[in-house]
Tab-separated table of N, CA and C and ligand atoms in Angstrom:
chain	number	residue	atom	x	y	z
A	13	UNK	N	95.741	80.124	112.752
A	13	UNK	CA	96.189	80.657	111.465
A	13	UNK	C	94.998	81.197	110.684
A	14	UNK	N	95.319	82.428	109.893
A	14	UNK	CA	94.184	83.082	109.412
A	14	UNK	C	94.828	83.277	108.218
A	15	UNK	N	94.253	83.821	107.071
A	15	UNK	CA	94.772	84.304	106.127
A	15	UNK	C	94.323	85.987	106.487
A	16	UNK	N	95.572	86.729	106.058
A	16	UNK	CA	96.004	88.163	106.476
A	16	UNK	C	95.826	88.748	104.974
A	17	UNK	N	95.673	90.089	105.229
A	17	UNK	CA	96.260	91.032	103.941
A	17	UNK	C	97.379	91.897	104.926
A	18	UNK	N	98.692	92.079	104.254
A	18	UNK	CA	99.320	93.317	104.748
A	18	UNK	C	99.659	94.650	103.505
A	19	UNK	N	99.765	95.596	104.121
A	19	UNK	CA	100.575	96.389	103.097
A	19	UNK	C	102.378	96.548	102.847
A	20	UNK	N	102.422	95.957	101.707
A	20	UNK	CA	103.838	95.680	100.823
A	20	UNK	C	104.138	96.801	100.202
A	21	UNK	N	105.586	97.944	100.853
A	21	UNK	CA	105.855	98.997	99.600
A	21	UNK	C	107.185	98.558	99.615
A	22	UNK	N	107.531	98.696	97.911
A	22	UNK	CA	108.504	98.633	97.855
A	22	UNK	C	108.928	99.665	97.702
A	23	UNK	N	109.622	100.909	98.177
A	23	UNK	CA	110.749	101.779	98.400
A	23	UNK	C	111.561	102.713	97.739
A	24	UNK	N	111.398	103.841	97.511
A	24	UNK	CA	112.120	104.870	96.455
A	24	UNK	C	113.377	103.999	95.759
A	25	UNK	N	114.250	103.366	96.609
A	25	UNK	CA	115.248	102.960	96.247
A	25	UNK	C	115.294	101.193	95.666
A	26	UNK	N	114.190	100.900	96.031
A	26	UNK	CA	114.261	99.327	95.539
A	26	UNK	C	113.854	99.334	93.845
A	27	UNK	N	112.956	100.979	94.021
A	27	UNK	CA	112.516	101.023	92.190
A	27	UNK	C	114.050	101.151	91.407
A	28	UNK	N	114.514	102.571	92.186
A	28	UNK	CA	115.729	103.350	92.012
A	28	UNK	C	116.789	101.898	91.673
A	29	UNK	N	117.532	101.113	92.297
A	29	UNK	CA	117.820	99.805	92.037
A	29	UNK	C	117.684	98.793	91.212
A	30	UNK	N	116.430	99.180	90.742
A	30	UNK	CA	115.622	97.595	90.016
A	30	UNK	C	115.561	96.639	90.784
A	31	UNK	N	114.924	96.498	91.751
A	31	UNK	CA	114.907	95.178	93.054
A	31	UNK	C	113.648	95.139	93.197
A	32	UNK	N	112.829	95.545	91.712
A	32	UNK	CA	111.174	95.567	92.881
A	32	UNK	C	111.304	93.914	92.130
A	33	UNK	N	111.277	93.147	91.079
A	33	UNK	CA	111.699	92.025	90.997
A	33	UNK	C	111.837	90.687	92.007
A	34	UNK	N	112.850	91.053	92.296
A	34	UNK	CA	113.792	90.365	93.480
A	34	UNK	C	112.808	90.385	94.446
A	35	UNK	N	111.837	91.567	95.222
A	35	UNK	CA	111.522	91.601	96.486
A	35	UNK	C	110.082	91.285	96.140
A	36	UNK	N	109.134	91.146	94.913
A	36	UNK	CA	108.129	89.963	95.068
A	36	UNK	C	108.690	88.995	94.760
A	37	UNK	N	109.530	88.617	94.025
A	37	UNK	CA	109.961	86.926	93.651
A	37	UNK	C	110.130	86.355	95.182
A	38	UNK	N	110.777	87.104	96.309
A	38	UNK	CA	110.701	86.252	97.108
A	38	UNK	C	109.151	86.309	98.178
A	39	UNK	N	108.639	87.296	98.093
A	39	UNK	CA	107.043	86.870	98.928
A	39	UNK	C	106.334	85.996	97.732
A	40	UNK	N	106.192	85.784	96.702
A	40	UNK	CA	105.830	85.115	96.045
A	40	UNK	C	106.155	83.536	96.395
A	41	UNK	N	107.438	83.543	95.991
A	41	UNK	CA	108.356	82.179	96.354
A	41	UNK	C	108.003	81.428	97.791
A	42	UNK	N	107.506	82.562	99.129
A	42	UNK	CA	107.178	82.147	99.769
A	42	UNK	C	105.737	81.561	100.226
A	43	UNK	N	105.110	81.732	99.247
A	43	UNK	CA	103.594	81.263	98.837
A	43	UNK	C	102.231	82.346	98.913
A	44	UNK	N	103.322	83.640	99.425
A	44	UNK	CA	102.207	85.142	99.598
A	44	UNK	C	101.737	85.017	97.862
A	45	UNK	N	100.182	85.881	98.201
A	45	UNK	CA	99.828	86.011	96.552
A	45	UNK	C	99.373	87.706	96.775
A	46	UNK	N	99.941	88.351	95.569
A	46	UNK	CA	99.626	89.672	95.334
A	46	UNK	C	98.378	90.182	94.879
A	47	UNK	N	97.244	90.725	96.037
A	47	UNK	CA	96.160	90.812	95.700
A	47	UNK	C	96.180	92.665	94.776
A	48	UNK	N	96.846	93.091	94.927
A	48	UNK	CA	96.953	94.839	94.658
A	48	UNK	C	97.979	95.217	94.596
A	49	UNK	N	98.287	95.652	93.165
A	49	UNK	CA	100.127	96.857	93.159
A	49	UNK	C	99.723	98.076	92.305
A	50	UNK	N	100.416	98.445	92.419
A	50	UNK	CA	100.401	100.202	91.908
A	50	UNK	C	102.038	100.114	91.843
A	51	UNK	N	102.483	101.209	90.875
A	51	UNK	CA	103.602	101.902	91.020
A	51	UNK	C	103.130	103.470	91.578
A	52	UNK	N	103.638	104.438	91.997
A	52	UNK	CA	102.764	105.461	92.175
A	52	UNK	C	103.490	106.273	92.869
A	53	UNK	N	103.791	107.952	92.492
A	53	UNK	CA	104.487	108.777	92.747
A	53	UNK	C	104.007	109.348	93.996
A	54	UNK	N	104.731	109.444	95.537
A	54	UNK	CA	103.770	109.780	96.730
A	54	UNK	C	103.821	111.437	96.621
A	55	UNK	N	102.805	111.633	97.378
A	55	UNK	CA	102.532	113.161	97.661
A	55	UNK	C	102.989	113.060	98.991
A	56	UNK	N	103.065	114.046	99.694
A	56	UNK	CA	103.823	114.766	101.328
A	56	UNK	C	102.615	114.507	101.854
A	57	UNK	N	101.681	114.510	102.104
A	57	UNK	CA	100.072	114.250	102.612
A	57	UNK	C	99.940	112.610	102.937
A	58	UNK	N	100.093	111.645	101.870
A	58	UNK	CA	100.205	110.362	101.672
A	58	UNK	C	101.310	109.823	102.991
A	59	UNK	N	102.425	110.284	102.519
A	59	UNK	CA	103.801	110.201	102.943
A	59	UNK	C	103.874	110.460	104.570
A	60	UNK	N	102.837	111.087	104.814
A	60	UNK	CA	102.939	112.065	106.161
A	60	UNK	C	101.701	110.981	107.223
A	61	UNK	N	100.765	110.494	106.118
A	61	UNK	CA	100.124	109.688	106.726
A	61	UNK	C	100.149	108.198	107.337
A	62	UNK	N	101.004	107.571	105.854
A	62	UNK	CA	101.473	106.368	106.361
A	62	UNK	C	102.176	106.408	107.440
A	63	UNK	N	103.429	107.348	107.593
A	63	UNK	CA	104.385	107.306	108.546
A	63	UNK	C	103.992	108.196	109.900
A	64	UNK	N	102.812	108.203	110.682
A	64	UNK	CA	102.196	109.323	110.962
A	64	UNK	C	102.654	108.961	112.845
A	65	UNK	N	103.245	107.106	112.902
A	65	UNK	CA	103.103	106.957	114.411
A	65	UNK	C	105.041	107.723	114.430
A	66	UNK	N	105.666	108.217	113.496
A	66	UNK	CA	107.078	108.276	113.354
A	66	UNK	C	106.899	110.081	113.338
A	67	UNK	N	106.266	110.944	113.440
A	67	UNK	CA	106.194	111.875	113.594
A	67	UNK	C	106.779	112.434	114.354
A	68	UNK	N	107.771	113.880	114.252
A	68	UNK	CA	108.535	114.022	115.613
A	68	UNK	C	109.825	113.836	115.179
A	69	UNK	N	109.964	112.575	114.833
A	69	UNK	CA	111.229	111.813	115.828
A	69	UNK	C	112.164	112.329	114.755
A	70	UNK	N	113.769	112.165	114.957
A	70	UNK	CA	114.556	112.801	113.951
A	70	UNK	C	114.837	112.785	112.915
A	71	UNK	N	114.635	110.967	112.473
A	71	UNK	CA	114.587	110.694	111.138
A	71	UNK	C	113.595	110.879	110.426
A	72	UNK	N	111.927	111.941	111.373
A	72	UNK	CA	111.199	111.842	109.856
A	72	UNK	C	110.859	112.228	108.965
A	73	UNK	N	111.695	113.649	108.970
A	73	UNK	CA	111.970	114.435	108.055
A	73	UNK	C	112.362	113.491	106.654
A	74	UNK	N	113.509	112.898	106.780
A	74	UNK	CA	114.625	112.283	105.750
A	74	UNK	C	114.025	111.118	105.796
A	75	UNK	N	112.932	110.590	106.184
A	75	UNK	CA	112.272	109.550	105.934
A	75	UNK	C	111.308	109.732	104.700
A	76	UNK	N	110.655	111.114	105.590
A	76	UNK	CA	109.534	111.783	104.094
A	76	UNK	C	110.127	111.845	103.122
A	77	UNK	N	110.739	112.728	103.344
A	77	UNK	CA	111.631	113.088	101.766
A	77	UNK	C	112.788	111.494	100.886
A	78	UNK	N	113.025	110.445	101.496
A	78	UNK	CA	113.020	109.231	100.720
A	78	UNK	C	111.862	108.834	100.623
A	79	UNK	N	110.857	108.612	100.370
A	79	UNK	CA	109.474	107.953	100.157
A	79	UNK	C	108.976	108.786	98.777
A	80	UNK	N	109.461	109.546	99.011
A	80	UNK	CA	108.528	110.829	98.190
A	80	UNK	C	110.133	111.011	96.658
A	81	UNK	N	110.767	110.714	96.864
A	81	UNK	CA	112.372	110.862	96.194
A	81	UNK	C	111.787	110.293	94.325
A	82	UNK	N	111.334	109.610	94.789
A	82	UNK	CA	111.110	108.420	93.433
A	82	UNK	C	109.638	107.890	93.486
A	83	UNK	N	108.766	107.050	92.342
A	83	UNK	CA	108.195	105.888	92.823
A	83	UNK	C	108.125	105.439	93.307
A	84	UNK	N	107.002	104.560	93.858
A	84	UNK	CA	107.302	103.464	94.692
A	84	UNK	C	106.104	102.593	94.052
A	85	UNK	N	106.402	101.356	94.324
A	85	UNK	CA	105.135	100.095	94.144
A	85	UNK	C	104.623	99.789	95.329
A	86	UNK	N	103.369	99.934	95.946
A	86	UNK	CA	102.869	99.601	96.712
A	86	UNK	C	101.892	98.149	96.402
A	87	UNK	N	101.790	97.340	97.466
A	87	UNK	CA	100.939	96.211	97.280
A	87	UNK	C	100.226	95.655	98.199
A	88	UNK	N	99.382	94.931	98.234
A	88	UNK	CA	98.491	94.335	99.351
A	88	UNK	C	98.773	93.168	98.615
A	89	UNK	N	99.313	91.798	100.109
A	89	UNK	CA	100.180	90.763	99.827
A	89	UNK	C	98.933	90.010	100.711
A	90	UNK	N	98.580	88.649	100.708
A	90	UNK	CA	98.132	88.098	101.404
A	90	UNK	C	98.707	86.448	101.413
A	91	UNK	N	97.942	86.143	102.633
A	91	UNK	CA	98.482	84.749	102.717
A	91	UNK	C	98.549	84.126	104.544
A	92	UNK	N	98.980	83.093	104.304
A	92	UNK	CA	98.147	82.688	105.876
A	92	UNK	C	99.361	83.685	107.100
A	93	UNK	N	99.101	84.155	107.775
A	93	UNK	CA	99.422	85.208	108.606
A	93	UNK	C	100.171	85.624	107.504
A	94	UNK	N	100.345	86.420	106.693
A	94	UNK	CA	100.904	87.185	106.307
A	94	UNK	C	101.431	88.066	106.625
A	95	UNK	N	100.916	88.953	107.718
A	95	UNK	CA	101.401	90.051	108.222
A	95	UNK	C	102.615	89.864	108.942
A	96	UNK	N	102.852	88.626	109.810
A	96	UNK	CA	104.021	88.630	110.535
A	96	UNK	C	105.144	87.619	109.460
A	97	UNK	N	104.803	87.307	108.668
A	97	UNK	CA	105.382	86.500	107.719
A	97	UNK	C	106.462	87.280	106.792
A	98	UNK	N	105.435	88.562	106.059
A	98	UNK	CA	106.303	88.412	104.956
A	98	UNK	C	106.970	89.570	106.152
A	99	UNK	N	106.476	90.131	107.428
A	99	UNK	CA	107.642	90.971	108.304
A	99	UNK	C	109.199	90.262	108.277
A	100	UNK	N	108.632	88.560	108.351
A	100	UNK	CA	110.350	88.007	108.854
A	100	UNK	C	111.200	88.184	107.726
A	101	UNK	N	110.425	88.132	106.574
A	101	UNK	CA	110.901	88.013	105.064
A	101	UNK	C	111.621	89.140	105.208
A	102	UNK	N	111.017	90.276	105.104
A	102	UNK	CA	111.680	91.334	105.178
A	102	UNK	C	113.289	91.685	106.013
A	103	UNK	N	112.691	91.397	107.241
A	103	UNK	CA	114.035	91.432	108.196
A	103	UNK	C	114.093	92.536	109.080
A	104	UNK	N	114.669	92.794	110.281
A	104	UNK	CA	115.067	93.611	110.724
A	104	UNK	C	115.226	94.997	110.558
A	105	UNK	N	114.314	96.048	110.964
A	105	UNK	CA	114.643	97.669	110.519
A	105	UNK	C	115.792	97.829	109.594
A	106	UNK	N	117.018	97.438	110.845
A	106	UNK	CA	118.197	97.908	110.436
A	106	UNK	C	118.912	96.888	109.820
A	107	UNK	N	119.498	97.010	108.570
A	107	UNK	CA	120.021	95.246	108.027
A	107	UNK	C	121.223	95.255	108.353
A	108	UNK	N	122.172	96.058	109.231
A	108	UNK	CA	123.081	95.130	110.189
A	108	UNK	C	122.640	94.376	110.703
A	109	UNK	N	121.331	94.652	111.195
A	109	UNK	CA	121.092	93.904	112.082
A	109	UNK	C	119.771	92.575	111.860
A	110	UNK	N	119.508	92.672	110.632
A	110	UNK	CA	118.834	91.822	109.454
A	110	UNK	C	119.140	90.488	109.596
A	111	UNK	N	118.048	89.388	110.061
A	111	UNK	CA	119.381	87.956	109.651
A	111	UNK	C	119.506	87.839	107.855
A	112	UNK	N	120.480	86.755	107.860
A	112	UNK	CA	120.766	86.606	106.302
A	112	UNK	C	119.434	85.479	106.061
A	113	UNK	N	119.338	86.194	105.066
A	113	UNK	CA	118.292	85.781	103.946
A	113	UNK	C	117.087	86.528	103.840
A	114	UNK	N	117.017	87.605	104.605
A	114	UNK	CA	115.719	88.361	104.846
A	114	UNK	C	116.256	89.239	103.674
A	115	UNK	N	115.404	89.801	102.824
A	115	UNK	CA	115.667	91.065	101.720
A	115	UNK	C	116.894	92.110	102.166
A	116	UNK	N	116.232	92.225	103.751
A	116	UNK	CA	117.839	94.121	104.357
A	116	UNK	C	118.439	93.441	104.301
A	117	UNK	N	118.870	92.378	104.896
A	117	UNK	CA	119.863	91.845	105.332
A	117	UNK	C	120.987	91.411	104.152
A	118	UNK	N	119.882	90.886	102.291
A	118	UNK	CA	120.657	90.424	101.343
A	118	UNK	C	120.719	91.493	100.467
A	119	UNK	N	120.181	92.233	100.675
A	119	UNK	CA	120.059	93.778	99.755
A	119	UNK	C	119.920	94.946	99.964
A	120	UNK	N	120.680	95.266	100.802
A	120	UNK	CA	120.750	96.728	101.673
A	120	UNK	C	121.935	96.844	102.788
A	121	UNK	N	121.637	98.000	103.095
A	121	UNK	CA	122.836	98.181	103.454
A	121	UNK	C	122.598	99.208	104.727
A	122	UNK	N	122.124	100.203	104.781
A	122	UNK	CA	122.003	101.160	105.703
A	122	UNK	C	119.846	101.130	106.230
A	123	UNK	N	120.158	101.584	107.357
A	123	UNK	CA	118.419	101.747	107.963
A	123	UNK	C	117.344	102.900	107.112
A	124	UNK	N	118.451	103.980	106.818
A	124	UNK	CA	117.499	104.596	105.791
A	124	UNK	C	117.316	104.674	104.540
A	125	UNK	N	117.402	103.227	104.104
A	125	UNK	CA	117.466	103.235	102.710
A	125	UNK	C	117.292	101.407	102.918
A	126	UNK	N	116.276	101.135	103.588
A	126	UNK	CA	116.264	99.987	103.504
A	126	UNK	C	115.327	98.867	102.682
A	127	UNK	N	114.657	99.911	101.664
A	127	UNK	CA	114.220	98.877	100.885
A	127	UNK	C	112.494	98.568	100.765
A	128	UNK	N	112.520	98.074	102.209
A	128	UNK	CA	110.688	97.781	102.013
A	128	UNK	C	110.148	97.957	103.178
A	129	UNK	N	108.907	98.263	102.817
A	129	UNK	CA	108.169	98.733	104.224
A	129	UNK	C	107.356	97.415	104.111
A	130	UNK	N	106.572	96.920	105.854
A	130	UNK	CA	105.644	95.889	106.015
A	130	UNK	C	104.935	96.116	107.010
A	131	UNK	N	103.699	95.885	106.898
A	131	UNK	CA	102.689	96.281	107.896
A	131	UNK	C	102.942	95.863	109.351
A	132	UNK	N	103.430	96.225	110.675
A	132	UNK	CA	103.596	95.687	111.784
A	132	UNK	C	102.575	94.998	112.760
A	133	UNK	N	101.251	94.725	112.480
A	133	UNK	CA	99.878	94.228	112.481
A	133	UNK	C	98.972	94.383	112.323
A	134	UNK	N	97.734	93.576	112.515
A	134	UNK	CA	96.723	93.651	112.134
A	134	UNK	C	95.807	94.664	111.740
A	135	UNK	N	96.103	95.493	113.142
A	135	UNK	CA	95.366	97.245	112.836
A	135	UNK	C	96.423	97.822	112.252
A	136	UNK	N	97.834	97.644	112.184
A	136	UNK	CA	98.369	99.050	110.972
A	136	UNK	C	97.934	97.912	109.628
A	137	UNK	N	98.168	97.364	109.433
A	137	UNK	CA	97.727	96.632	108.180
A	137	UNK	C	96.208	97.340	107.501
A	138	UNK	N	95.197	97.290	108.479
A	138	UNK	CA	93.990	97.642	107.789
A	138	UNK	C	94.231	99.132	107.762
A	139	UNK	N	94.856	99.800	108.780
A	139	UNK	CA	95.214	101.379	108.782
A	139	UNK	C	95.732	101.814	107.058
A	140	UNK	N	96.660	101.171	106.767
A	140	UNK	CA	97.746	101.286	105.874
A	140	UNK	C	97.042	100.936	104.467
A	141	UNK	N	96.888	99.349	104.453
A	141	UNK	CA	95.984	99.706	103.382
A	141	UNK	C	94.920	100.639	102.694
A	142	UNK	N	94.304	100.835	103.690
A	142	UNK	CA	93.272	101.835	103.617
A	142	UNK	C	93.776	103.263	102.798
A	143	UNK	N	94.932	103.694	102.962
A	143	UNK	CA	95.612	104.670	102.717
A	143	UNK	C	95.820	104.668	101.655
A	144	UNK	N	96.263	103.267	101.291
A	144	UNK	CA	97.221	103.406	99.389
A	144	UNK	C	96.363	102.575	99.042
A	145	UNK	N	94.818	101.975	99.014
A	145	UNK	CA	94.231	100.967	97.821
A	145	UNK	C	92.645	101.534	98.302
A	146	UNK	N	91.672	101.654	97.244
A	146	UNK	CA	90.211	101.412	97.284
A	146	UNK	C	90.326	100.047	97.599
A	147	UNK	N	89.149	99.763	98.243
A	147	UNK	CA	88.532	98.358	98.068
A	147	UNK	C	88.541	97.671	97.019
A	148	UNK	N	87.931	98.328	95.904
A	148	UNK	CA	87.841	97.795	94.350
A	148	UNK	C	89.030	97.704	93.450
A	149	UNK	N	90.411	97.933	94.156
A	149	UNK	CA	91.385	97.675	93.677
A	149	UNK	C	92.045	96.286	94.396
A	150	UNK	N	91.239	95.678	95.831
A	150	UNK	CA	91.809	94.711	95.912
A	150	UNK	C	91.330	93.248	94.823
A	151	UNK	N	91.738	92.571	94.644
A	151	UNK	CA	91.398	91.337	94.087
A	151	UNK	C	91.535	89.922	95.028
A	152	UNK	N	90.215	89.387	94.966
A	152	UNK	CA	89.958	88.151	95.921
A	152	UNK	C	90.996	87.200	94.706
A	153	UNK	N	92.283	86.631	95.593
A	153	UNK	CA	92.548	85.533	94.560
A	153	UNK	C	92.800	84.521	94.989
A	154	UNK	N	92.372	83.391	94.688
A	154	UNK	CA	92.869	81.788	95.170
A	154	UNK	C	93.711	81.998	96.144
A	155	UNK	N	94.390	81.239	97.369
A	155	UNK	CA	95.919	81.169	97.770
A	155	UNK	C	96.397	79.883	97.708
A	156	UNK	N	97.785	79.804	97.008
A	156	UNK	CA	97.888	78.459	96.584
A	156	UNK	C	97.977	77.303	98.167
A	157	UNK	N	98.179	77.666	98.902
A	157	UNK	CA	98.165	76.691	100.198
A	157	UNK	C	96.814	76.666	100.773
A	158	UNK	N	95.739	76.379	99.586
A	158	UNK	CA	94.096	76.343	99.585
A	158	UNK	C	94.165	75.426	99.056
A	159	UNK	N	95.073	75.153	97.942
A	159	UNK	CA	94.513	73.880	96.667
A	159	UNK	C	94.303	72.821	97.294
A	160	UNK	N	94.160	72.063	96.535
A	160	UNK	CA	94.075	70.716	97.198
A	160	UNK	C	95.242	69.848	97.355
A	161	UNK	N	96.080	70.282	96.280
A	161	UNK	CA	97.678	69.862	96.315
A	161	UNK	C	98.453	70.323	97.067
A	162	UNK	N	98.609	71.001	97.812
A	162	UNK	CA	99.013	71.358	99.295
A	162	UNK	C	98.445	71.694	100.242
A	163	UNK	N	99.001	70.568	101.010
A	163	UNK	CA	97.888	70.665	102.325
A	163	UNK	C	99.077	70.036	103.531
A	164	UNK	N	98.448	70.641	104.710
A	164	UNK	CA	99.633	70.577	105.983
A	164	UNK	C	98.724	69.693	107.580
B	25	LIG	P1	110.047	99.179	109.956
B	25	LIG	O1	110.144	99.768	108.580
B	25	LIG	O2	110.966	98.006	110.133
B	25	LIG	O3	108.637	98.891	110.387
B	25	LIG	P2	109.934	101.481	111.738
B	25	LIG	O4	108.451	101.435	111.581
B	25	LIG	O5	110.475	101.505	113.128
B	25	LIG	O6	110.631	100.270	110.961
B	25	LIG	O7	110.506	102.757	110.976
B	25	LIG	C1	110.000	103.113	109.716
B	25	LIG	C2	111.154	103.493	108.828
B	25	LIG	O8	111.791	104.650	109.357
B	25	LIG	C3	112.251	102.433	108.743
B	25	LIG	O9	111.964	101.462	107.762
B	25	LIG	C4	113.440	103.259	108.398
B	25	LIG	C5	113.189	104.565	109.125
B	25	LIG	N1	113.864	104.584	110.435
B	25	LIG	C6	113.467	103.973	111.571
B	25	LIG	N2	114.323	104.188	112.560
B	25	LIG	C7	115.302	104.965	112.037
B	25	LIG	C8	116.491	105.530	112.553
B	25	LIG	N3	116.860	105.356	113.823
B	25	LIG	N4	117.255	106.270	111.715
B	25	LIG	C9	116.911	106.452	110.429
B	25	LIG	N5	115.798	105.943	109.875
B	25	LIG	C10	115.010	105.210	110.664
B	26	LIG	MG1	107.084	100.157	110.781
């Protein structure tokens, strides 16, 4: 076990919704701590980069163009593996196919409009961040499963 940073966006439509709330209360709840957020309007360049291994394929047209639709809050989440963590949080691409209690699965409905993006490992994590935060926008912060009051 390591402690991870991943990159956390929350989604044209989770702003569009009012769910950006809801979708840190629960990486929070789960003991992730938010080292970096932005709200922040994407450009087609940005948009084109994050999503750059999805190039091609049919949805990524209508992928760009939801990302780019609205705001979005982007964040760098950390916490002990984080990366595959707050993935389960999240849930499944598609939230049919989402288990219950993951965010798609309790708040969404269709694959292209699903809400939140999460880093799929270690190298897209540092890839990704890199993209939406300076360095000097991350913040080193405590993680509460450091204290001394929880311990495993
Ligand atoms: P994830 O976001 O779970 O990492 P992904 O990286 O495979 O999923 O795809 C990125 C996003 O692209 C996904 O969140 C929604 C969209 N997408 C993926 N597959 C799709 C499909 N078959 N039809 C429509 N949108 C799709
Ligand atoms: Mg992905």
């Amino acid at each position: 076990m390591a402690v991870e940073q991943t990159l956390i966006l929350c989604k044209a439509d989770a702003v569009q919704r009012g769910l950006v709330g809801e979708i840190i209360s629960r990486f929070e709840r789960r003991g992730y701590v938010i080292a970096a957020m932005k709200l922040l309007r994407v450009e087609e360049s940005r948009a084109k980069e994050h999503y750059a291994e999805h190039e091609g394929k049919p949805f990524f047209p209508g992928l760009i163009a939801y990302i780019m639709s609205d705001p979005i809050v982007a964040m760098v989440v950390s916490g002990e593996s984080a990366i595959e963590g707050c993935r389960q949080a999240i849930g499944a691409t598609d939230p049919r196919k989402a288990a219950p209690g993951t965010i798609r699965a309790d708040l969404a409905q269709t694959i292209g409009r699903n809400l939140v993006h999460g880093s799929d490992s270690p190298a897209s994590a540092k890839r990704e961040i890199a993209i939406w935060f300076e360095p000097r926008e991350i913040a080193v912060r405590p993680h509460p499963l450091e204290s001394s009051l929880i311990s495993d």
